[in-house]
mmCIF file of C-alpha atoms and ligand atoms in Angstrom:
data_model
loop_
_atom_site.group_PDB
_atom_site.id
_atom_site.type_symbol
_atom_site.label_atom_id
_atom_site.label_comp_id
_atom_site.label_asym_id
_atom_site.label_seq_id
_atom_site.Cartn_x
_atom_site.Cartn_y
_atom_site.Cartn_z
ATOM 1 C CA MET A 1 -0.023 0.009 0.029
ATOM 2 C CA ARG A 2 1.279 3.402 -0.966
ATOM 3 C CA ASP A 3 2.489 5.670 1.882
ATOM 4 C CA PHE A 4 0.581 8.957 1.777
ATOM 5 C CA SER A 5 1.898 10.357 4.954
ATOM 6 C CA ASN A 6 4.777 12.433 3.587
ATOM 7 C CA ASP A 7 3.293 14.022 0.578
ATOM 8 C CA HIS A 8 0.013 14.670 -1.404
ATOM 9 C CA LEU A 9 1.030 13.428 -4.777
ATOM 10 C CA TRP A 10 -2.099 11.265 -4.924
ATOM 11 C CA LEU A 11 -4.619 13.715 -3.593
ATOM 12 C CA SER A 12 -7.250 15.028 -5.999
ATOM 13 C CA ILE A 13 -9.760 17.656 -5.273
ATOM 14 C CA ASN A 14 -13.294 17.308 -6.469
ATOM 15 C CA THR A 15 -14.016 20.942 -7.171
ATOM 16 C CA ALA A 16 -17.450 20.899 -5.398
ATOM 17 C CA THR A 17 -15.420 20.801 -2.156
ATOM 18 C CA VAL A 18 -14.593 24.374 -2.507
ATOM 19 C CA ARG A 19 -17.237 25.809 -4.843
ATOM 20 C CA MET A 20 -19.682 27.229 -2.454
ATOM 21 C CA GLN A 21 -17.593 29.184 -0.017
ATOM 22 C CA ARG A 22 -20.000 31.353 1.999
ATOM 23 C CA GLY A 23 -19.513 34.983 1.206
ATOM 24 C CA GLN A 24 -16.948 34.349 -1.470
ATOM 25 C CA PRO A 25 -17.848 31.507 -3.814
ATOM 26 C CA TRP A 26 -14.950 30.308 -5.865
ATOM 27 C CA GLY A 27 -15.103 30.057 -9.599
ATOM 28 C CA LEU A 28 -13.314 27.068 -11.367
ATOM 29 C CA ALA A 29 -10.335 29.121 -12.495
ATOM 30 C CA GLN A 30 -9.663 30.328 -8.905
ATOM 31 C CA ILE A 31 -10.120 26.656 -7.719
ATOM 32 C CA LEU A 32 -7.530 25.418 -10.198
ATOM 33 C CA ASP A 33 -5.004 28.187 -9.368
ATOM 34 C CA ALA A 34 -5.514 27.464 -5.597
ATOM 35 C CA CYS A 35 -4.840 23.702 -6.066
ATOM 36 C CA ALA A 36 -1.875 24.140 -8.338
ATOM 37 C CA ALA A 37 -0.380 26.653 -5.893
ATOM 38 C CA ARG A 38 -0.422 23.993 -3.221
ATOM 39 C CA GLY A 39 1.134 21.283 -5.383
ATOM 40 C CA ILE A 40 -2.145 19.352 -5.757
ATOM 41 C CA ARG A 41 -1.791 17.577 -9.028
ATOM 42 C CA ALA A 42 -5.320 16.542 -9.952
ATOM 43 C CA VAL A 43 -8.998 17.770 -9.825
ATOM 44 C CA SER A 44 -12.369 16.474 -10.724
ATOM 45 C CA PRO A 45 -14.465 19.365 -11.986
ATOM 46 C CA TRP A 46 -18.214 19.557 -12.515
ATOM 47 C CA ARG A 47 -19.830 20.344 -15.724
ATOM 48 C CA ASP A 48 -21.658 23.479 -14.697
ATOM 49 C CA GLN A 49 -18.430 24.934 -13.312
ATOM 50 C CA VAL A 50 -16.670 24.167 -16.625
ATOM 51 C CA ALA A 51 -19.532 25.646 -18.532
ATOM 52 C CA ALA A 52 -19.301 28.839 -16.467
ATOM 53 C CA ALA A 53 -15.479 29.125 -16.982
ATOM 54 C CA GLY A 54 -15.646 28.026 -20.537
ATOM 55 C CA LEU A 55 -14.571 24.659 -21.801
ATOM 56 C CA ALA A 56 -11.620 25.800 -24.001
ATOM 57 C CA ALA A 57 -10.300 28.180 -21.313
ATOM 58 C CA THR A 58 -10.543 25.447 -18.739
ATOM 59 C CA ALA A 59 -8.633 23.042 -20.881
ATOM 60 C CA ARG A 60 -5.922 25.721 -21.478
ATOM 61 C CA GLN A 61 -5.691 26.566 -17.782
ATOM 62 C CA LEU A 62 -5.399 22.750 -16.876
ATOM 63 C CA ARG A 63 -2.597 22.369 -19.406
ATOM 64 C CA ALA A 64 -0.809 25.502 -18.288
ATOM 65 C CA LEU A 65 -0.848 24.491 -14.601
ATOM 66 C CA GLY A 66 -0.045 20.916 -15.344
ATOM 67 C CA LEU A 67 -3.209 19.672 -13.593
ATOM 68 C CA GLU A 68 -4.597 16.306 -14.322
ATOM 69 C CA LEU A 69 -8.211 15.219 -13.896
ATOM 70 C CA SER A 70 -9.100 12.178 -11.760
ATOM 71 C CA GLY A 71 -12.612 12.133 -13.209
ATOM 72 C CA TYR A 72 -15.220 14.332 -14.872
ATOM 73 C CA CYS A 73 -18.608 14.980 -13.025
ATOM 74 C CA ARG A 74 -20.872 13.848 -14.523
ATOM 75 C CA GLY A 75 -22.969 12.049 -16.955
ATOM 76 C CA GLY A 76 -25.892 9.815 -16.534
ATOM 77 C CA MET A 77 -29.435 10.701 -15.382
ATOM 78 C CA PHE A 78 -30.615 8.049 -17.822
ATOM 79 C CA THR A 79 -34.135 7.680 -16.570
ATOM 80 C CA HIS A 80 -36.902 9.647 -18.150
ATOM 81 C CA ALA A 81 -40.650 9.666 -18.749
ATOM 82 C CA GLY A 82 -40.529 9.469 -22.482
ATOM 83 C CA GLY A 83 -41.499 12.111 -25.131
ATOM 84 C CA THR A 84 -38.532 14.294 -26.104
ATOM 85 C CA ALA A 85 -36.714 13.566 -22.693
ATOM 86 C CA GLY A 86 -34.800 10.551 -24.084
ATOM 87 C CA ALA A 87 -33.303 12.527 -26.893
ATOM 88 C CA ALA A 88 -32.346 15.359 -24.634
ATOM 89 C CA MET A 89 -30.733 12.874 -22.278
ATOM 90 C CA ARG A 90 -28.706 11.366 -25.073
ATOM 91 C CA ASP A 91 -27.696 14.772 -26.324
ATOM 92 C CA ASP A 92 -26.441 15.807 -22.871
ATOM 93 C CA ASN A 93 -24.450 12.771 -22.319
ATOM 94 C CA ARG A 94 -22.838 12.990 -25.690
ATOM 95 C CA ARG A 95 -21.784 16.527 -24.743
ATOM 96 C CA ALA A 96 -20.555 15.431 -21.451
ATOM 97 C CA LEU A 97 -18.266 12.790 -23.240
ATOM 98 C CA ASP A 98 -16.940 15.377 -25.673
ATOM 99 C CA GLU A 99 -16.145 17.713 -22.809
ATOM 100 C CA ALA A 100 -14.432 14.871 -20.899
ATOM 101 C CA CYS A 101 -12.307 14.190 -23.950
ATOM 102 C CA GLU A 102 -11.300 17.879 -24.367
ATOM 103 C CA LEU A 103 -10.228 18.075 -20.761
ATOM 104 C CA GLY A 104 -8.303 14.891 -20.900
ATOM 105 C CA ALA A 105 -10.355 13.174 -18.172
ATOM 106 C CA PRO A 106 -9.553 9.523 -17.313
ATOM 107 C CA CYS A 107 -13.199 8.641 -17.154
ATOM 108 C CA LEU A 108 -16.744 10.207 -17.097
ATOM 109 C CA VAL A 109 -18.453 9.535 -13.788
ATOM 110 C CA LEU A 110 -22.098 8.347 -14.153
ATOM 111 C CA VAL A 111 -24.793 9.218 -11.577
ATOM 112 C CA VAL A 112 -27.508 7.135 -13.216
ATOM 113 C CA GLY A 113 -30.852 8.767 -12.113
ATOM 114 C CA GLY A 114 -33.717 7.537 -9.956
ATOM 115 C CA LEU A 115 -37.422 7.637 -10.598
ATOM 116 C CA PRO A 116 -38.140 10.215 -13.367
ATOM 117 C CA GLY A 117 -39.360 13.441 -12.001
ATOM 118 C CA ALA A 118 -38.332 12.685 -8.346
ATOM 119 C CA LEU A 119 -35.316 14.983 -8.176
ATOM 120 C CA ALA A 120 -37.808 17.846 -8.928
ATOM 121 C CA GLY A 121 -40.202 16.560 -6.239
ATOM 122 C CA LYS A 122 -42.672 15.071 -8.661
ATOM 123 C CA PRO A 123 -41.893 11.334 -9.388
ATOM 124 C CA VAL A 124 -44.105 10.225 -12.441
ATOM 125 C CA HIS A 125 -44.190 6.552 -11.368
ATOM 126 C CA LYS A 126 -43.101 4.108 -8.669
ATOM 127 C CA ASN A 127 -41.442 1.531 -10.950
ATOM 128 C CA LEU A 128 -37.974 1.219 -9.565
ATOM 129 C CA ALA A 129 -37.270 -1.973 -11.505
ATOM 130 C CA GLY A 130 -38.391 -0.180 -14.567
ATOM 131 C CA ALA A 131 -36.086 2.792 -13.743
ATOM 132 C CA ARG A 132 -33.198 0.306 -13.391
ATOM 133 C CA ALA A 133 -33.979 -1.319 -16.701
ATOM 134 C CA GLN A 134 -33.908 2.123 -18.306
ATOM 135 C CA VAL A 135 -30.473 2.840 -16.678
ATOM 136 C CA ALA A 136 -29.106 -0.388 -18.117
ATOM 137 C CA GLU A 137 -30.448 0.581 -21.628
ATOM 138 C CA GLY A 138 -29.042 4.104 -21.228
ATOM 139 C CA ILE A 139 -25.535 2.849 -20.238
ATOM 140 C CA ALA A 140 -25.526 0.235 -23.030
ATOM 141 C CA TRP A 141 -26.246 3.051 -25.463
ATOM 142 C CA LEU A 142 -23.640 5.349 -23.916
ATOM 143 C CA LEU A 143 -20.960 2.743 -23.933
ATOM 144 C CA ASP A 144 -20.933 2.677 -27.765
ATOM 145 C CA GLU A 145 -20.569 6.469 -27.767
ATOM 146 C CA ALA A 146 -17.777 6.254 -25.119
ATOM 147 C CA ARG A 147 -15.858 3.503 -26.895
ATOM 148 C CA ALA A 148 -15.880 5.564 -30.044
ATOM 149 C CA ARG A 149 -14.169 8.392 -28.072
ATOM 150 C CA ARG A 150 -11.977 6.019 -25.985
ATOM 151 C CA MET A 151 -13.454 7.575 -22.806
ATOM 152 C CA PRO A 152 -13.987 5.063 -19.913
ATOM 153 C CA LEU A 153 -17.372 5.266 -18.087
ATOM 154 C CA ALA A 154 -17.429 5.016 -14.276
ATOM 155 C CA ILE A 155 -20.670 3.986 -12.746
ATOM 156 C CA GLU A 156 -20.978 5.578 -9.263
ATOM 157 C CA PRO A 157 -23.295 3.621 -6.995
ATOM 158 C CA LEU A 158 -24.981 6.017 -4.633
ATOM 159 C CA HIS A 159 -26.155 5.306 -1.116
ATOM 160 C CA PRO A 160 -29.595 3.691 -1.098
ATOM 161 C CA MET A 161 -31.119 6.900 0.506
ATOM 162 C CA TYR A 162 -30.784 8.368 -2.969
ATOM 163 C CA ALA A 163 -32.548 5.562 -4.893
ATOM 164 C CA ALA A 164 -35.683 7.672 -5.461
ATOM 165 C CA ASP A 165 -34.220 10.949 -6.694
ATOM 166 C CA ARG A 166 -30.582 10.589 -7.916
ATOM 167 C CA ALA A 167 -29.464 6.992 -8.548
ATOM 168 C CA CYS A 168 -31.205 3.651 -8.547
ATOM 169 C CA ILE A 169 -27.804 1.902 -8.532
ATOM 170 C CA ASN A 170 -27.131 1.594 -4.923
ATOM 171 C CA SER A 171 -24.308 -0.807 -4.248
ATOM 172 C CA LEU A 172 -21.004 -1.881 -5.764
ATOM 173 C CA GLU A 173 -22.401 -5.302 -6.420
ATOM 174 C CA GLN A 174 -25.298 -3.884 -8.447
ATOM 175 C CA ALA A 175 -22.914 -1.660 -10.380
ATOM 176 C CA LEU A 176 -20.512 -4.427 -11.198
ATOM 177 C CA ASP A 177 -23.440 -6.765 -12.199
ATOM 178 C CA LEU A 178 -24.277 -4.117 -14.722
ATOM 179 C CA CYS A 179 -20.587 -3.839 -15.825
ATOM 180 C CA ASP A 180 -20.433 -7.593 -16.235
ATOM 181 C CA ALA A 181 -23.667 -7.629 -18.320
ATOM 182 C CA LEU A 182 -22.892 -4.781 -20.592
ATOM 183 C CA ASP A 183 -19.178 -5.185 -20.872
ATOM 184 C CA PRO A 184 -18.405 -8.936 -20.209
ATOM 185 C CA ALA A 185 -14.947 -8.783 -21.768
ATOM 186 C CA GLY A 186 -13.730 -5.933 -19.495
ATOM 187 C CA GLY A 187 -10.702 -4.066 -20.675
ATOM 188 C CA GLY A 188 -11.351 -0.689 -18.896
ATOM 189 C CA ALA A 189 -14.241 0.831 -20.994
ATOM 190 C CA LEU A 190 -16.635 0.432 -18.200
ATOM 191 C CA GLY A 191 -16.125 0.407 -14.472
ATOM 192 C CA VAL A 192 -16.995 1.901 -11.236
ATOM 193 C CA ALA A 193 -16.307 4.981 -9.101
ATOM 194 C CA VAL A 194 -15.954 3.904 -5.407
ATOM 195 C CA ASP A 195 -17.162 6.754 -3.289
ATOM 196 C CA LEU A 196 -16.753 5.853 0.355
ATOM 197 C CA TYR A 197 -19.659 8.054 1.402
ATOM 198 C CA HIS A 198 -21.956 5.790 -0.628
ATOM 199 C CA VAL A 199 -20.542 2.367 0.033
ATOM 200 C CA TRP A 200 -18.703 2.410 3.337
ATOM 201 C CA TRP A 201 -21.512 0.592 5.187
ATOM 202 C CA ASP A 202 -21.866 -2.350 2.707
ATOM 203 C CA PRO A 203 -21.017 -5.696 4.232
ATOM 204 C CA LYS A 204 -19.981 -6.765 0.767
ATOM 205 C CA LEU A 205 -17.607 -3.995 0.251
ATOM 206 C CA ALA A 206 -14.344 -5.924 0.555
ATOM 207 C CA ALA A 207 -15.633 -8.707 -1.699
ATOM 208 C CA GLN A 208 -16.991 -6.387 -4.298
ATOM 209 C CA ILE A 209 -13.775 -4.282 -4.452
ATOM 210 C CA ALA A 210 -11.838 -7.460 -4.982
ATOM 211 C CA ARG A 211 -14.350 -8.633 -7.691
ATOM 212 C CA ALA A 212 -13.979 -5.170 -9.458
ATOM 213 C CA GLY A 213 -10.190 -5.504 -9.742
ATOM 214 C CA ARG A 214 -7.890 -3.147 -11.448
ATOM 215 C CA GLU A 215 -9.867 -2.885 -14.727
ATOM 216 C CA ARG A 216 -13.180 -1.867 -13.153
ATOM 217 C CA LEU A 217 -11.773 0.442 -10.408
ATOM 218 C CA LEU A 218 -11.709 3.740 -12.234
ATOM 219 C CA ALA A 219 -12.047 6.324 -9.405
ATOM 220 C CA PHE A 220 -11.769 6.413 -5.564
ATOM 221 C CA HIS A 221 -13.685 9.254 -3.738
ATOM 222 C CA VAL A 222 -13.093 10.035 -0.079
ATOM 223 C CA CYS A 223 -14.779 11.982 2.623
ATOM 224 C CA ASP A 224 -16.325 10.939 5.920
ATOM 225 C CA TRP A 225 -19.558 9.931 7.470
ATOM 226 C CA LEU A 226 -20.508 12.251 10.300
ATOM 227 C CA VAL A 227 -22.507 11.097 13.328
ATOM 228 C CA PRO A 228 -25.131 12.505 13.250
ATOM 229 C CA THR A 229 -25.377 13.395 9.630
ATOM 230 C CA ARG A 230 -27.667 16.503 9.613
ATOM 231 C CA ASP A 231 -28.330 16.724 5.946
ATOM 232 C CA LEU A 232 -28.349 13.745 3.622
ATOM 233 C CA LEU A 233 -26.663 15.455 0.629
ATOM 234 C CA ASN A 234 -24.647 18.393 1.985
ATOM 235 C CA ASP A 235 -23.197 17.279 5.376
ATOM 236 C CA ARG A 236 -20.340 15.117 4.248
ATOM 237 C CA GLY A 237 -17.369 15.176 6.624
ATOM 238 C CA MET A 238 -13.772 15.981 6.168
ATOM 239 C CA MET A 239 -11.682 12.853 6.197
ATOM 240 C CA GLY A 240 -10.877 11.872 9.815
ATOM 241 C CA ASP A 241 -14.029 13.491 11.344
ATOM 242 C CA GLY A 242 -16.399 10.644 10.982
ATOM 243 C CA VAL A 243 -16.669 6.850 11.288
ATOM 244 C CA ILE A 244 -15.318 5.602 7.880
ATOM 245 C CA ASP A 245 -12.130 3.579 8.123
ATOM 246 C CA ILE A 246 -10.805 5.274 5.055
ATOM 247 C CA ARG A 247 -7.303 3.862 5.173
ATOM 248 C CA ALA A 248 -8.678 0.266 5.474
ATOM 249 C CA ALA A 249 -10.872 1.021 2.412
ATOM 250 C CA ARG A 250 -7.881 2.380 0.488
ATOM 251 C CA ALA A 251 -5.981 -0.839 1.353
ATOM 252 C CA LEU A 252 -8.760 -2.800 -0.251
ATOM 253 C CA VAL A 253 -8.750 -0.839 -3.540
ATOM 254 C CA GLU A 254 -5.025 -0.930 -3.727
ATOM 255 C CA ALA A 255 -4.834 -4.630 -3.125
ATOM 256 C CA ALA A 256 -7.283 -4.950 -5.989
ATOM 257 C CA GLY A 257 -4.778 -3.061 -8.194
ATOM 258 C CA TYR A 258 -6.028 0.551 -8.013
ATOM 259 C CA GLY A 259 -3.092 2.938 -8.087
ATOM 260 C CA GLY A 260 -4.809 6.332 -8.905
ATOM 261 C CA TYR A 261 -5.872 9.367 -6.987
ATOM 262 C CA SER A 262 -7.865 9.560 -3.839
ATOM 263 C CA GLU A 263 -10.415 12.256 -4.716
ATOM 264 C CA ALA A 264 -11.605 14.390 -1.849
ATOM 265 C CA GLU A 265 -15.281 15.180 -2.381
ATOM 266 C CA ILE A 266 -16.977 17.056 0.307
ATOM 267 C CA PHE A 267 -20.240 18.733 0.110
ATOM 268 C CA SER A 268 -20.547 20.638 3.374
ATOM 269 C CA ALA A 269 -23.143 23.356 3.577
ATOM 270 C CA LEU A 270 -22.974 23.480 7.377
ATOM 271 C CA ASP A 271 -19.271 23.425 7.784
ATOM 272 C CA TRP A 272 -16.533 23.467 5.109
ATOM 273 C CA TRP A 273 -18.438 25.643 2.701
ATOM 274 C CA GLN A 274 -18.721 28.141 5.463
ATOM 275 C CA ARG A 275 -14.879 28.500 5.574
ATOM 276 C CA ASP A 276 -12.262 30.059 3.431
ATOM 277 C CA GLY A 277 -11.414 27.826 0.522
ATOM 278 C CA GLY A 278 -7.718 27.942 1.102
ATOM 279 C CA GLU A 279 -8.243 26.621 4.647
ATOM 280 C CA VAL A 280 -10.377 23.826 3.180
ATOM 281 C CA LEU A 281 -7.669 22.796 0.687
ATOM 282 C CA ASP A 282 -4.976 22.961 3.321
ATOM 283 C CA THR A 283 -7.049 20.732 5.512
ATOM 284 C CA CYS A 284 -7.665 18.196 2.806
ATOM 285 C CA ILE A 285 -3.868 18.022 2.306
ATOM 286 C CA GLU A 286 -3.364 17.418 6.062
ATOM 287 C CA ARG A 287 -6.095 14.885 6.349
ATOM 288 C CA HIS A 288 -5.031 13.114 3.161
ATOM 289 C CA ARG A 289 -1.613 12.549 4.686
ATOM 290 C CA ARG A 290 -2.968 11.561 8.129
ATOM 291 C CA CYS A 291 -6.300 9.782 7.521
ATOM 292 C CA VAL A 292 -6.346 8.489 3.889
HETATM 293 ZN ZN1 ZN B 301 -18.370 10.704 -5.660
#
């Protein structure tokens, strides 16, 4: 297992971690500069941030700063209620792939969607099995588009509490079953993003990480699970402040062959988004060394 205690060579910052600073929200250009100034080598930006900063300008800035991506957030949201929504979903995912290519991302992260309409508070049906079938269909379609661009797809299973509104793929096992069904030969075109916030509780975690192996393990996201968690979406903890044995989980992914970045992804409306962004990044570096 790699020793992270003396440097932060393998720390990546998911840019949502420092996007909402109270009083002084950070734009993507400022985030990239602040990461590079601290010797952070990689980031994972969100599409709306890239759109606001400009795709070409962001690609230029990444190159100028020598920053890599550990992923691109995000494609997916495959479930829809029909009509023109299917075509809109496909257009949006094609654009996400093209952006990921232009930015040199190692993978496009997929949050697959839940019951259509649920995210807006108006689910149009209760057919979760149907939603899951639609997700499988959507990923099968996108996989062809992704292969044509040589852009790997990373399915991110979300904690079951998001099954209705954000993602109806809720465990690593379920995600890997889908990988095996849609991409039986493997080879790295389709895999998973292991986000500890979503999967830390899973009694099958170790077995499923081993099953995933090097070819399916495309991203590793870290934060912590606070007790109590005050907000299901935006109260993620800083590494070391909660109950996830992050280092043990990293040992599992590394034993399975993963050698990439640990991406700090902390949505924290009540704490870290209230602080200065520089303090947040400095704390990520320190906790990466001590707790990841
Ligand atoms: Zn994540």
